[in-house]
Structure formats: structure tokens, C-alpha cells
Amino acid sequence: MTNPGVAVITALETYDIRFPTSREMDGSDAMNADPDYSAAYVVLRTDDASGLCGYGFVFTIGRGNDVQALACAALRHLVVGRHVAEVVADLGAFARSLTNDSQLRWLGPEKGVMHMAIGAVVNAAWDMAARHRGKPVWRLIADMSPEQIVDLIDFRYITDALTPAEALAILRAAAPGKAERIAALNSLGYPAYTTSPGWLGYSDEKLARLARRAVKDGFRTIKLEVGLNIEDDLRRCRIAREAIGPTVALAVDANQRWNVEASIDWLKQFAPYNVAWAEEPTSPDDVLGHAVIRRGVAPMRISTGEHTQNRVIFKQLFQAQAVDLIQIDAARVGGVNENLAILLMAAKFNVPVFPHAGGVGLCELVQHLAMADFVAISGSMEDARRRRIFCANAARIRRTLPLSERCRLDSNPSLMPTRLGWSPARDCKARELTILLAK
Ligand SMILES: [Mg+2]
């Protein structure tokens, strides 16, 4: 029986896991030509009699995954030896203790490899807390009171955009309909979109075939990677539009390919294809550049977020009216806590959220944040239809995921995650997780 009152965290284990996805160009785009989807995987072990553990990871695309795993291991002194009860009772304090380490903070602050490592460990602690409470992570968040959720958030640097009182008001306004929304999720699921047809390295024939299959599978939005060659992009948009018909949405993603002026010139040429949104046209750090692009291509919608490093940059994107929608990523910022801050700011600024995923395990993680957002923050079915979860279900990647409950977003609506903690968690043995690239 679980007895976290006396249990302590005994180990923070890390694993460098890599998959040779570049062999079939799965995941290829204008800036990442040959990604090998990888995870720096974290396991928090405890001496609890039930075998309670917590699992988290950072997604990378190959080289440097060892560096990322070392960054996760650098947090051991802040984690090992802590009482489980203390951690799961105050996940806000736990997250702040990691981001505020006086020496590690120099490696950010709150951005890059060290911040992503903190996100993995914070997410592992959330997994441990959810398992302890016998719930999936989305339900753990959804069942919290507005006051408990506000206590999770580090408001440092964002109170000029969102105060704790404003966050509390948003959460309280969403509280009355929680039970109905949970019931709606359980019966209807949550809509997803897919990029599976649109990787840049795929042939025209494969693009058309997979686009038709996506529509047949029920997806109402697909996304194409663009940005290497405008003639190729326009031809691929035409092929995709012919395959999916006029009513299925078509988004494009440049993965930071262009300068500001080139973004405007290039994106204007997509107008005949009724693009649902244009994602990451330029540097993820260029807040004012995104604002210029947005004004330059309106009414085409501009988005970014999967590489947005923290809540401060998201805050500026909202304040500068630089984006029409955002992508959050479960393994880019400092874990659940920082993503809740971003979701609350998005709610205040009325910016829709289309979560980013696609890499190993990311779909499985981010679905919990999207569902918690719908139940406890954004709070309306209209938003649920507008807010979609990114699903990359290239068969090769999915076959090799080290997951206990693979993301079931093959169709729309998706099915609800029911396992405890994050869906991707499983008890990992070093031998089975150390899958080396055989190139
Ligand atoms: Mg993207």
C-alpha cells in the first residue's frame, strides 16, 4: 500500500533514447532535414512500498540528446532525498525550487537545455502525483480548485499581463461547468489534427495518399511543412487541397525558415489555398517580427510556440498582438506549471491554443494539458472545437514509442486517456530503453 508520508525519492534516473526516424524522412521539415526522434527520459524512483515512480522526458531530434540527459541528471541534488508527500502536496513549490537553483539558473535563466530538463523533472513529479492520487494528469488538474491552480504558478515576470487575481477570476468563471465538460470529453473526445501527410521529405504521391487517408480517418485539419522552395510549396498545397477537398482545413508550417520580409512575401502566395494558419515563419524569439508578419499577411492567421522558450516570450507575443493562435509544447518550457501560466494568459488575451506535439511521446503529454485547459480554464465547447491537438502518427514512430498507453489520436474525436499519470509513462529498464541508432 502506498505510504507517501514516509517515502522519499531515492533516485533520478536518465536514459538517452533514440529512434532512426530519418531513414524514412518522418518528421522532416525546412529546418530539420533528417530528424532522429529522441527522448532524454527521466524516472523518479521512490522507496514507497507500492513501487510509486514518476516519469517524464525531453523530446529532441537526435544529436545532443546525451547533453539533454546530462542536464536532467544535474537536477538530482534538488530532487533525491525529498519526501514524496512534500512534493505531491505542493507541486508549485517543487517547480520553483528547480527553476530558482542559484547556480543552474545561470544556464538560462528559464530557457534552453537546462529549462527543458527542469520541465522533464517537473512533469515526472506531476506523473508521480497523479499516480499517487489514482488519476490521469488531466484529471488531477481538472479536479483542483481555482485557488490550488493559482498556487502552482510562478507569476514572476508576468504580472504586467496576468495577476494572480485575474487568473483566479478566469478559473472561477470556468468552474461551474466542469462536470458537464468532463462528461462531454468522456463521450465526445477531443479533436486532433495531423501532419502525417505533410513532412517535407515525402513524395507528391505519398502526400496525396496520406492526405486522403487522414480525411478518411476523420481528421478535419492537416498541416504541411513548407519553406524550402516556393514552387514546390505551391504544388504541394494544390495537391493537398485537391486530396482533402474544400472543407478540410489546411495549415502550413515553415519551422523558422524565413526573415520577416521573406515571411510576408512567401506567405502571401499561399492565399489561394485558404490556409488555416501559418506556423513559425521566423525566429521563435522575434516577438516584434511576428507582429510585423501578422499585419503584413492579414487575414491569414500567424502562430508560433513550439520553440517559445518560456512564459515571458509568450506574454510578449500576446501583448504585442503578434500571433492569432499559439502552440504550447509539453516538453519545451518548465513543465505543467509554466504551461498553466501560458494557458491562463492565452485565455485572458483570447488567443486560441493548438498544442504542438508530434515527437516521441509529445502527443501523449500535451493531450492532458489540452483537456485540462478545456475543463478548467477555457471552458467552452466552441473553444474545444477550435482548439486542436497536433498528432503526428507516422507508423514508424508509433511502432517504436516506449509507451504504455499510446496516444489514440488516429481519428477525430480522439479517445480519452485513462491510465494513471501521463499516458507515456511506463516502468523502464535501461536495456529496453537504450535503443541506439543503427546508422
Ligand atoms: Mg511546427
Short mmCIF file of C-alpha atoms and ligand atoms in Angstrom, two decimals:
data_model
loop_
_atom_site.label_atom_id
_atom_site.label_comp_id
_atom_site.label_asym_id
_atom_site.label_seq_id
_atom_site.Cartn_x
_atom_site.Cartn_y
_atom_site.Cartn_z
CA MET A 1 0.00 0.00 0.00
CA THR A 2 1.22 3.48 -0.84
CA ASN A 3 2.58 5.31 2.16
CA PRO A 4 4.00 8.53 0.77
CA GLY A 5 4.01 10.06 4.21
CA VAL A 6 7.37 8.50 4.89
CA ALA A 7 8.55 7.67 1.39
CA VAL A 8 11.37 9.63 -0.22
CA ILE A 9 12.60 9.99 -3.78
CA THR A 10 15.59 7.68 -3.94
CA ALA A 11 16.85 8.22 -7.48
CA LEU A 12 16.61 10.40 -10.58
CA GLU A 13 17.49 8.10 -13.48
CA THR A 14 18.06 9.29 -17.03
CA TYR A 15 18.04 7.42 -20.34
CA ASP A 16 19.22 8.50 -23.80
CA ILE A 17 16.64 7.01 -26.20
CA ARG A 18 16.85 7.49 -29.96
CA PHE A 19 14.89 6.26 -32.96
CA PRO A 20 16.17 6.30 -36.57
CA THR A 21 13.19 8.19 -38.00
CA SER A 22 15.35 9.97 -40.57
CA ARG A 23 15.54 6.78 -42.60
CA GLU A 24 12.04 7.40 -43.95
CA MET A 25 12.08 11.21 -43.57
CA ASP A 26 9.40 11.10 -40.89
CA GLY A 27 9.37 14.47 -39.17
CA SER A 28 11.37 16.24 -41.91
CA ASP A 29 10.81 19.95 -42.45
CA ALA A 30 12.52 23.03 -43.89
CA MET A 31 14.98 23.38 -41.00
CA ASN A 32 15.24 19.82 -39.72
CA ALA A 33 16.03 17.73 -42.76
CA ASP A 34 16.88 14.44 -41.06
CA PRO A 35 15.48 14.23 -37.53
CA ASP A 36 16.03 11.14 -35.42
CA TYR A 37 13.24 11.46 -32.87
CA SER A 38 14.68 11.04 -29.39
CA ALA A 39 13.89 11.42 -25.73
CA ALA A 40 16.00 12.24 -22.69
CA TYR A 41 13.87 10.11 -20.37
CA VAL A 42 13.61 10.73 -16.63
CA VAL A 43 12.47 8.28 -13.96
CA LEU A 44 11.94 9.36 -10.35
CA ARG A 45 12.23 6.30 -8.11
CA THR A 46 10.89 6.21 -4.56
CA ASP A 47 11.11 3.78 -1.64
CA ASP A 48 7.32 3.73 -1.34
CA ALA A 49 6.14 0.18 -0.79
CA SER A 50 3.80 0.34 -3.79
CA GLY A 51 6.68 0.98 -6.17
CA LEU A 52 5.48 4.52 -6.87
CA CYS A 53 7.55 6.24 -9.58
CA GLY A 54 7.29 9.33 -11.78
CA TYR A 55 8.13 9.54 -15.48
CA GLY A 56 8.97 12.48 -17.72
CA PHE A 57 11.14 13.32 -20.72
CA VAL A 58 12.55 15.97 -23.01
CA PHE A 59 11.97 15.50 -26.73
CA THR A 60 14.95 16.14 -29.01
CA ILE A 61 15.70 15.17 -32.61
CA GLY A 62 18.93 13.24 -32.14
CA ARG A 63 22.38 14.71 -31.63
CA GLY A 64 22.57 16.42 -28.26
CA ASN A 65 20.14 14.06 -26.58
CA ASP A 66 23.05 12.97 -24.37
CA VAL A 67 23.59 16.62 -23.37
CA GLN A 68 19.91 16.92 -22.54
CA ALA A 69 20.03 13.78 -20.39
CA LEU A 70 23.04 15.17 -18.50
CA ALA A 71 21.11 18.39 -17.84
CA CYS A 72 18.29 16.34 -16.33
CA ALA A 73 20.81 14.49 -14.15
CA ALA A 74 22.21 17.84 -12.94
CA LEU A 75 18.97 18.34 -11.01
CA ARG A 76 19.50 15.31 -8.78
CA HIS A 77 20.62 17.34 -5.77
CA LEU A 78 17.26 19.15 -5.78
CA VAL A 79 15.17 16.00 -6.02
CA VAL A 80 16.75 12.92 -4.46
CA GLY A 81 16.01 12.63 -0.75
CA ARG A 82 12.86 14.77 -0.83
CA HIS A 83 9.73 13.41 0.79
CA VAL A 84 7.14 12.24 -1.71
CA ALA A 85 4.33 13.73 0.38
CA GLU A 86 6.00 17.14 0.36
CA VAL A 87 6.48 17.09 -3.42
CA VAL A 88 2.99 15.92 -4.42
CA ALA A 89 1.31 18.26 -1.92
CA ASP A 90 2.93 21.38 -3.34
CA LEU A 91 3.96 20.98 -6.97
CA GLY A 92 4.24 24.76 -7.25
CA ALA A 93 6.95 24.95 -4.62
CA PHE A 94 8.69 21.93 -6.17
CA ALA A 95 8.82 23.58 -9.61
CA ARG A 96 10.07 26.88 -8.18
CA SER A 97 12.83 25.09 -6.25
CA LEU A 98 14.15 23.77 -9.57
CA THR A 99 13.94 27.00 -11.58
CA ASN A 100 15.48 29.01 -8.75
CA ASP A 101 18.64 26.96 -8.18
CA SER A 102 21.15 29.75 -7.75
CA GLN A 103 23.89 28.15 -9.87
CA LEU A 104 21.94 26.23 -12.53
CA ARG A 105 19.89 29.34 -13.20
CA TRP A 106 22.97 30.82 -14.89
CA LEU A 107 22.49 28.31 -17.72
CA GLY A 108 19.21 30.02 -18.68
CA PRO A 109 17.61 31.67 -16.96
CA GLU A 110 14.45 29.71 -17.69
CA LYS A 111 15.32 28.85 -21.27
CA GLY A 112 17.15 26.26 -23.29
CA VAL A 113 18.56 22.87 -22.36
CA MET A 114 18.50 23.43 -18.59
CA HIS A 115 14.93 24.73 -18.59
CA MET A 116 13.76 21.80 -20.71
CA ALA A 117 15.45 19.47 -18.21
CA ILE A 118 13.56 21.19 -15.40
CA GLY A 119 10.37 20.67 -17.40
CA ALA A 120 11.05 16.94 -17.66
CA VAL A 121 11.64 16.58 -13.92
CA VAL A 122 8.63 18.75 -13.04
CA ASN A 123 6.49 16.67 -15.41
CA ALA A 124 7.84 13.50 -13.78
CA ALA A 125 6.76 14.86 -10.40
CA TRP A 126 3.28 15.53 -11.84
CA ASP A 127 3.20 11.96 -13.12
CA MET A 128 4.14 10.72 -9.66
CA ALA A 129 1.46 12.89 -8.03
CA ALA A 130 -1.21 11.71 -10.46
CA ARG A 131 -0.30 8.06 -9.90
CA HIS A 132 -0.39 8.63 -6.16
CA ARG A 133 -3.89 10.12 -6.46
CA GLY A 134 -5.05 7.40 -8.86
CA LYS A 135 -5.80 9.74 -11.77
CA PRO A 136 -4.57 10.72 -15.22
CA VAL A 137 -2.72 14.07 -15.15
CA TRP A 138 -5.53 15.93 -16.98
CA ARG A 139 -7.99 14.83 -14.33
CA LEU A 140 -5.63 15.74 -11.48
CA ILE A 141 -5.53 19.33 -12.81
CA ALA A 142 -9.24 19.42 -13.63
CA ASP A 143 -10.17 18.35 -10.10
CA MET A 144 -8.10 21.13 -8.46
CA SER A 145 -9.79 24.23 -7.10
CA PRO A 146 -9.08 27.61 -8.74
CA GLU A 147 -7.01 28.56 -5.70
CA GLN A 148 -4.91 25.38 -5.93
CA ILE A 149 -4.18 26.02 -9.61
CA VAL A 150 -3.15 29.64 -8.95
CA ASP A 151 -0.74 28.39 -6.28
CA LEU A 152 1.01 26.24 -8.89
CA ILE A 153 2.09 29.21 -11.00
CA ASP A 154 5.21 31.34 -10.79
CA PHE A 155 3.87 34.83 -11.55
CA ARG A 156 7.32 36.40 -11.53
CA TYR A 157 7.80 38.40 -14.77
CA ILE A 158 4.17 38.12 -15.94
CA THR A 159 2.06 40.19 -13.54
CA ASP A 160 2.02 43.07 -16.02
CA ALA A 161 -0.05 40.75 -18.24
CA LEU A 162 -1.78 38.45 -15.75
CA THR A 163 -2.11 38.91 -11.99
CA PRO A 164 -2.96 36.10 -9.58
CA ALA A 165 -6.34 37.79 -9.03
CA GLU A 166 -7.05 37.78 -12.78
CA ALA A 167 -6.02 34.13 -13.04
CA LEU A 168 -8.31 33.29 -10.16
CA ALA A 169 -11.20 35.10 -11.83
CA ILE A 170 -10.67 33.14 -15.08
CA LEU A 171 -10.59 29.84 -13.20
CA ARG A 172 -13.61 30.68 -11.06
CA ALA A 173 -15.58 31.67 -14.14
CA ALA A 174 -14.82 28.25 -15.66
CA ALA A 175 -15.56 26.26 -12.50
CA PRO A 176 -19.37 25.92 -12.67
CA GLY A 177 -19.44 23.78 -15.83
CA LYS A 178 -16.56 21.44 -15.03
CA ALA A 179 -18.64 18.31 -14.51
CA GLU A 180 -20.52 18.80 -17.79
CA ARG A 181 -17.30 19.39 -19.69
CA ILE A 182 -15.66 16.29 -18.21
CA ALA A 183 -18.73 14.31 -19.29
CA ALA A 184 -18.51 15.86 -22.76
CA LEU A 185 -14.85 14.87 -23.06
CA ASN A 186 -15.60 11.33 -21.99
CA SER A 187 -18.37 10.97 -24.56
CA LEU A 188 -17.09 13.08 -27.47
CA GLY A 189 -13.32 13.10 -27.03
CA TYR A 190 -11.13 15.98 -28.15
CA PRO A 191 -10.42 16.91 -31.76
CA ALA A 192 -6.98 16.40 -33.24
CA TYR A 193 -5.21 17.47 -36.40
CA THR A 194 -2.35 15.73 -38.19
CA THR A 195 0.87 16.49 -40.03
CA SER A 196 1.40 12.89 -41.06
CA PRO A 197 0.82 13.66 -44.78
CA GLY A 198 2.89 16.83 -44.83
CA TRP A 199 6.51 16.07 -43.98
CA LEU A 200 8.76 17.87 -46.40
CA GLY A 201 10.71 14.82 -47.48
CA TYR A 202 7.66 12.94 -48.71
CA SER A 203 6.91 12.48 -52.41
CA ASP A 204 3.87 14.08 -54.04
CA GLU A 205 2.28 10.64 -54.33
CA LYS A 206 2.80 9.93 -50.62
CA LEU A 207 1.47 13.37 -49.69
CA ALA A 208 -1.74 12.84 -51.69
CA ARG A 209 -2.22 9.29 -50.41
CA LEU A 210 -1.71 10.20 -46.75
CA ALA A 211 -3.86 13.35 -47.06
CA ARG A 212 -6.76 11.27 -48.39
CA ARG A 213 -6.21 8.74 -45.62
CA ALA A 214 -6.22 11.49 -42.95
CA VAL A 215 -9.61 12.72 -44.14
CA LYS A 216 -10.89 9.16 -44.28
CA ASP A 217 -9.68 8.67 -40.70
CA GLY A 218 -11.76 11.66 -39.62
CA PHE A 219 -9.24 14.49 -39.35
CA ARG A 220 -10.66 17.91 -40.19
CA THR A 221 -7.29 19.71 -40.32
CA ILE A 222 -3.98 18.68 -41.86
CA LYS A 223 -0.70 20.59 -41.90
CA LEU A 224 2.08 20.79 -44.49
CA GLU A 225 5.71 21.63 -43.81
CA VAL A 226 6.86 24.37 -46.21
CA GLY A 227 9.68 26.81 -46.80
CA LEU A 228 12.40 25.26 -48.96
CA ASN A 229 11.12 26.13 -52.45
CA ILE A 230 8.06 28.22 -53.26
CA GLU A 231 7.20 26.33 -56.46
CA ASP A 232 7.31 23.05 -54.54
CA ASP A 233 5.21 24.54 -51.74
CA LEU A 234 2.50 25.82 -54.06
CA ARG A 235 2.39 22.49 -55.92
CA ARG A 236 2.13 20.57 -52.64
CA CYS A 237 -0.62 22.88 -51.37
CA ARG A 238 -2.55 22.28 -54.60
CA ILE A 239 -2.10 18.50 -54.30
CA ALA A 240 -3.16 18.54 -50.67
CA ARG A 241 -6.16 20.78 -51.32
CA GLU A 242 -7.31 18.51 -54.15
CA ALA A 243 -6.91 15.47 -51.89
CA ILE A 244 -8.77 16.85 -48.85
CA GLY A 245 -11.42 18.92 -50.59
CA PRO A 246 -12.57 22.47 -49.82
CA THR A 247 -13.93 21.96 -46.31
CA VAL A 248 -11.00 20.33 -44.50
CA ALA A 249 -8.60 22.91 -43.08
CA LEU A 250 -5.05 23.16 -44.45
CA ALA A 251 -2.30 24.74 -42.31
CA VAL A 252 1.35 25.38 -43.24
CA ASP A 253 4.46 25.34 -41.06
CA ALA A 254 7.77 26.98 -42.03
CA ASN A 255 9.70 25.95 -38.90
CA GLN A 256 11.51 29.30 -38.54
CA ARG A 257 12.77 29.33 -42.12
CA TRP A 258 12.46 32.99 -43.15
CA ASN A 259 13.40 36.55 -42.30
CA VAL A 260 10.49 38.89 -41.60
CA GLU A 261 10.26 40.34 -45.12
CA ALA A 262 10.57 36.91 -46.76
CA SER A 263 7.85 35.56 -44.49
CA ILE A 264 5.40 38.13 -45.81
CA ASP A 265 6.39 37.66 -49.46
CA TRP A 266 6.25 33.87 -49.24
CA LEU A 267 3.06 33.55 -47.20
CA LYS A 268 1.06 35.91 -49.42
CA GLN A 269 1.46 33.36 -52.20
CA PHE A 270 -0.46 30.76 -50.18
CA ALA A 271 -3.63 32.87 -50.22
CA PRO A 272 -5.39 30.85 -52.99
CA TYR A 273 -5.25 27.73 -50.81
CA ASN A 274 -7.22 29.17 -47.89
CA VAL A 275 -4.53 28.46 -45.28
CA ALA A 276 -5.96 27.94 -41.78
CA TRP A 277 -2.80 29.25 -40.14
CA ALA A 278 0.88 29.79 -40.94
CA GLU A 279 3.18 28.45 -38.22
CA GLU A 280 6.67 29.55 -37.13
CA PRO A 281 7.53 31.80 -40.09
CA THR A 282 10.63 33.19 -38.36
CA SER A 283 12.74 33.04 -35.19
CA PRO A 284 10.74 31.97 -32.14
CA ASP A 285 12.41 34.79 -30.18
CA ASP A 286 11.34 37.55 -32.59
CA VAL A 287 8.19 38.89 -30.97
CA LEU A 288 8.10 42.15 -32.92
CA GLY A 289 8.92 40.32 -36.15
CA HIS A 290 5.87 38.11 -35.72
CA ALA A 291 3.76 41.22 -35.18
CA VAL A 292 5.03 42.73 -38.45
CA ILE A 293 4.40 39.46 -40.32
CA ARG A 294 0.91 39.18 -38.86
CA ARG A 295 -0.01 42.68 -40.02
CA GLY A 296 1.61 42.02 -43.41
CA VAL A 297 -0.36 38.88 -44.28
CA ALA A 298 -3.71 39.54 -42.55
CA PRO A 299 -6.26 37.99 -42.59
CA MET A 300 -4.02 34.88 -42.78
CA ARG A 301 -3.50 33.70 -39.21
CA ILE A 302 0.03 33.56 -37.75
CA SER A 303 1.15 31.23 -34.96
CA THR A 304 4.22 30.10 -33.06
CA GLY A 305 5.02 28.45 -29.75
CA GLU A 306 6.63 25.02 -30.04
CA HIS A 307 10.07 26.64 -29.63
CA THR A 308 8.90 29.54 -27.46
CA GLN A 309 11.19 29.22 -24.51
CA ASN A 310 9.14 30.43 -21.58
CA ARG A 311 6.10 32.32 -20.29
CA VAL A 312 7.86 35.68 -20.73
CA ILE A 313 8.09 35.37 -24.52
CA PHE A 314 4.50 34.11 -24.68
CA LYS A 315 3.49 37.15 -22.63
CA GLN A 316 5.15 39.48 -25.13
CA LEU A 317 3.57 37.66 -28.10
CA PHE A 318 0.17 38.34 -26.53
CA GLN A 319 0.95 41.92 -25.52
CA ALA A 320 2.29 42.80 -28.98
CA GLN A 321 -0.68 41.14 -30.71
CA ALA A 322 1.95 39.20 -32.65
CA VAL A 323 0.01 35.93 -33.09
CA ASP A 324 -3.53 34.78 -33.84
CA LEU A 325 -3.05 31.45 -32.08
CA ILE A 326 -0.27 29.62 -30.25
CA GLN A 327 1.20 26.16 -29.93
CA ILE A 328 2.16 25.03 -26.46
CA ASP A 329 4.61 22.16 -26.09
CA ALA A 330 4.58 19.92 -23.01
CA ALA A 331 8.36 19.39 -23.02
CA ARG A 332 9.75 22.81 -24.07
CA VAL A 333 9.03 25.04 -21.08
CA GLY A 334 9.27 24.32 -17.36
CA GLY A 335 6.60 21.62 -17.18
CA VAL A 336 2.90 21.65 -16.31
CA ASN A 337 3.17 24.68 -14.04
CA GLU A 338 4.56 27.04 -16.67
CA ASN A 339 2.15 25.73 -19.30
CA LEU A 340 -0.75 26.53 -16.98
CA ALA A 341 0.54 30.12 -16.77
CA ILE A 342 0.68 30.26 -20.58
CA LEU A 343 -2.82 28.79 -20.95
CA LEU A 344 -4.22 31.33 -18.49
CA MET A 345 -2.56 34.22 -20.35
CA ALA A 346 -3.95 32.84 -23.64
CA ALA A 347 -7.40 32.77 -22.05
CA LYS A 348 -7.09 36.36 -20.88
CA PHE A 349 -5.91 37.58 -24.30
CA ASN A 350 -8.49 35.38 -26.06
CA VAL A 351 -5.85 33.60 -28.17
CA PRO A 352 -6.73 30.02 -29.21
CA VAL A 353 -4.28 27.21 -28.37
CA PHE A 354 -3.45 24.46 -30.85
CA PRO A 355 -0.98 22.37 -28.83
CA HIS A 356 2.19 21.14 -30.53
CA ALA A 357 3.25 17.55 -30.32
CA GLY A 358 4.35 15.01 -32.89
CA GLY A 359 7.64 13.88 -31.41
CA VAL A 360 8.04 10.75 -29.35
CA GLY A 361 5.53 10.96 -26.51
CA LEU A 362 4.63 14.62 -27.03
CA CYS A 363 1.13 13.83 -28.30
CA GLU A 364 0.54 11.74 -25.22
CA LEU A 365 1.64 14.52 -22.87
CA VAL A 366 0.00 17.51 -24.46
CA GLN A 367 -3.42 15.93 -24.71
CA HIS A 368 -3.61 16.14 -20.92
CA LEU A 369 -2.88 19.88 -20.98
CA ALA A 370 -5.43 20.50 -23.74
CA MET A 371 -8.12 18.62 -21.85
CA ALA A 372 -7.32 20.31 -18.53
CA ASP A 373 -7.46 23.65 -20.35
CA PHE A 374 -10.91 22.87 -21.73
CA VAL A 375 -12.27 21.67 -18.38
CA ALA A 376 -10.72 24.21 -16.00
CA ILE A 377 -9.60 27.27 -17.99
CA SER A 378 -11.02 27.96 -21.47
CA GLY A 379 -14.31 26.31 -20.60
CA SER A 380 -16.42 26.26 -23.73
CA MET A 381 -17.24 23.68 -26.36
CA GLU A 382 -16.73 26.30 -29.03
CA ASP A 383 -13.15 26.62 -27.92
CA ALA A 384 -12.79 22.86 -27.78
CA ARG A 385 -13.71 22.67 -31.44
CA ARG A 386 -11.30 25.44 -32.28
CA ARG A 387 -8.50 24.08 -30.16
CA ARG A 388 -6.93 21.03 -31.64
CA ILE A 389 -4.15 18.73 -30.58
CA PHE A 390 -1.35 18.10 -33.03
CA CYS A 391 -0.96 14.43 -33.79
CA ALA A 392 1.91 13.01 -35.84
CA ASN A 393 1.11 9.39 -36.29
CA ALA A 394 3.72 8.24 -38.73
CA ALA A 395 3.54 4.49 -38.32
CA ARG A 396 7.27 4.04 -37.92
CA ILE A 397 7.44 6.41 -34.98
CA ARG A 398 4.40 4.98 -33.32
CA ARG A 399 5.66 1.43 -33.58
CA THR A 400 8.79 2.33 -31.67
CA LEU A 401 7.40 4.50 -28.89
CA PRO A 402 8.25 3.25 -25.39
CA LEU A 403 4.74 3.93 -24.20
CA SER A 404 2.31 2.04 -22.08
CA GLU A 405 -0.72 3.83 -23.49
CA ARG A 406 -0.05 5.19 -26.93
CA CYS A 407 -1.81 8.34 -27.92
CA ARG A 408 -5.05 7.34 -29.58
CA LEU A 409 -5.48 10.35 -31.80
CA ASP A 410 -5.66 8.45 -35.06
CA SER A 411 -9.16 9.67 -35.59
CA ASN A 412 -11.26 12.60 -34.61
CA PRO A 413 -12.61 12.82 -31.95
CA SER A 414 -9.77 11.32 -30.02
CA LEU A 415 -10.32 8.92 -27.18
CA MET A 416 -9.65 9.96 -23.64
CA PRO A 417 -6.52 8.89 -21.76
CA THR A 418 -7.42 6.72 -18.82
CA ARG A 419 -4.13 5.40 -17.43
CA LEU A 420 -2.66 6.96 -14.33
CA GLY A 421 -0.24 9.84 -14.66
CA TRP A 422 0.92 10.82 -18.14
CA SER A 423 -0.08 8.37 -20.83
CA PRO A 424 3.51 7.77 -22.00
CA ALA A 425 4.83 6.57 -18.70
CA ARG A 426 5.96 3.03 -18.17
CA ASP A 427 8.42 1.35 -15.94
CA CYS A 428 11.63 1.49 -17.85
CA LYS A 429 14.56 -0.83 -17.84
CA ALA A 430 17.79 0.55 -19.12
CA ARG A 431 18.27 -2.32 -21.53
CA GLU A 432 14.99 -1.83 -23.37
CA LEU A 433 15.21 1.95 -23.38
CA THR A 434 18.74 2.20 -24.67
CA ILE A 435 17.85 1.90 -28.32
CA LEU A 436 20.83 3.08 -30.24
CA LEU A 437 20.80 4.45 -33.72
CA ALA A 438 21.94 1.79 -36.14
CA LYS A 439 23.01 4.04 -38.96
MG MG B 1 5.51 23.32 -36.02
#
